[in-house]
XYZ file of C-alpha atoms in Angstrom:
104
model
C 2.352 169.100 160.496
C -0.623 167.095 162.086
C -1.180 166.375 165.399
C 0.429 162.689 166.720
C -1.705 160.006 166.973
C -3.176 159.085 170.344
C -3.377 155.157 170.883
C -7.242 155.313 170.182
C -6.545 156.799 166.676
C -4.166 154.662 166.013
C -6.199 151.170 166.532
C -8.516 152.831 164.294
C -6.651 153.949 161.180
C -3.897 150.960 161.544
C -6.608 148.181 162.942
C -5.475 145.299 160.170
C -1.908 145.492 161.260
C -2.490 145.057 165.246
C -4.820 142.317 164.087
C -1.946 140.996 162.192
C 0.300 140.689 164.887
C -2.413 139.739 167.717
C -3.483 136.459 165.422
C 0.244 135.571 165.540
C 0.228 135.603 169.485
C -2.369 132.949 169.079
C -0.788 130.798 166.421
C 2.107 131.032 168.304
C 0.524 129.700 171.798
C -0.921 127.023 169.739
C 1.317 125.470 167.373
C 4.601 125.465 169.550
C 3.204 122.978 172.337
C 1.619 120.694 169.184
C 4.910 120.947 167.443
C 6.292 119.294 170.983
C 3.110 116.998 171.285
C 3.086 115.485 167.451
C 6.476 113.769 168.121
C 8.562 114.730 165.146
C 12.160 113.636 164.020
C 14.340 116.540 164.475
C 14.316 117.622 161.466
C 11.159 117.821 161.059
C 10.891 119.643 164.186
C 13.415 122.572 162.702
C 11.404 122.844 159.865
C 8.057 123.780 161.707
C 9.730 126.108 163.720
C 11.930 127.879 161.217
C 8.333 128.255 158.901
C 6.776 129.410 162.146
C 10.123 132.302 162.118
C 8.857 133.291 159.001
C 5.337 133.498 159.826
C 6.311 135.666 162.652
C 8.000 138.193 160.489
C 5.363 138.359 158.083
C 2.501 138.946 160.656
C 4.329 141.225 162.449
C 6.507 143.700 159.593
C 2.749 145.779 158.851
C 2.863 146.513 162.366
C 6.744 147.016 162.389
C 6.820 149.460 159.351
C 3.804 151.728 160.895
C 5.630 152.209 163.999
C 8.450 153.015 162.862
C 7.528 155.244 160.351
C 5.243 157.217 162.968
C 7.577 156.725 165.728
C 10.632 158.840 163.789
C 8.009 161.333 162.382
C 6.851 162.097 165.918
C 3.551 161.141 164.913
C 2.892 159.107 168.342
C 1.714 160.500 171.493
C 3.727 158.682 174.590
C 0.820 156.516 175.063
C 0.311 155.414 171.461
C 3.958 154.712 171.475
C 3.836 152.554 174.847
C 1.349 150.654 173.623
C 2.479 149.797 170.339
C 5.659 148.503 171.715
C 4.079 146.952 174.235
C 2.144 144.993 171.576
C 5.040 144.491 169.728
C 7.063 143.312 172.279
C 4.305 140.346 172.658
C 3.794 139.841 168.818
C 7.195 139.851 167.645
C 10.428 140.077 170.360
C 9.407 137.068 172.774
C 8.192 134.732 170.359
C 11.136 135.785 167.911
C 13.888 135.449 171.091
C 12.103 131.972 171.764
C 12.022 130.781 168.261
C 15.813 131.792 167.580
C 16.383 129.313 170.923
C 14.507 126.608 169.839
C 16.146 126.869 166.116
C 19.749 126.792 167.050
């Protein structure tokens, strides 16, 4: 069995997925306020922000799958494990609770 990963190791063996989710934090900051700005019917409106659901899924389910699949093997020091819940926490469960509110 090898030893877990501290949080150092894993930004650099798993660097492309907490890119992945990071960029999403910024298209997320960005596009909701111009999605409020442009004016939209309704409609419209749903449509942006259901594709911007998706987009959030899809940036985020790299970083998703590695956790989990360390985090059950015990392949995560504390630390590492903080961190990449921290991370996802930002990436994925705020803008997913906010986008779910502004859907329904």
């Amino acid at each position: 069995m090898r030893n877990p990963l501290s949080a150092n190791e894993f930004f650099d063996e798993h660097l492309s997925a907490l890119i992945s989710s990071v960029l999403f934090i910024g298209v997320f900051v960005v596009s909701v306020p111009m999605i409020y700005f442009m004016n939209l019917s309704p409609s419209s409106e749903l449509l942006l922000f259901t594709l911007l659901f998706a987009v959030c899924h899809l940036a985020n389910w790299p970083m998703l799958r590695i956790r989990w699949r360390l985090w059950f093997r015990g392949r995560l020091t504390p630390y590492a494990a903080m961190v990449t819940t921290a991370l996802l926490a930002g990436s994925f469960g705020i803008p997913f609770i906010l986008l779910v509110d502004l859907i329904q």
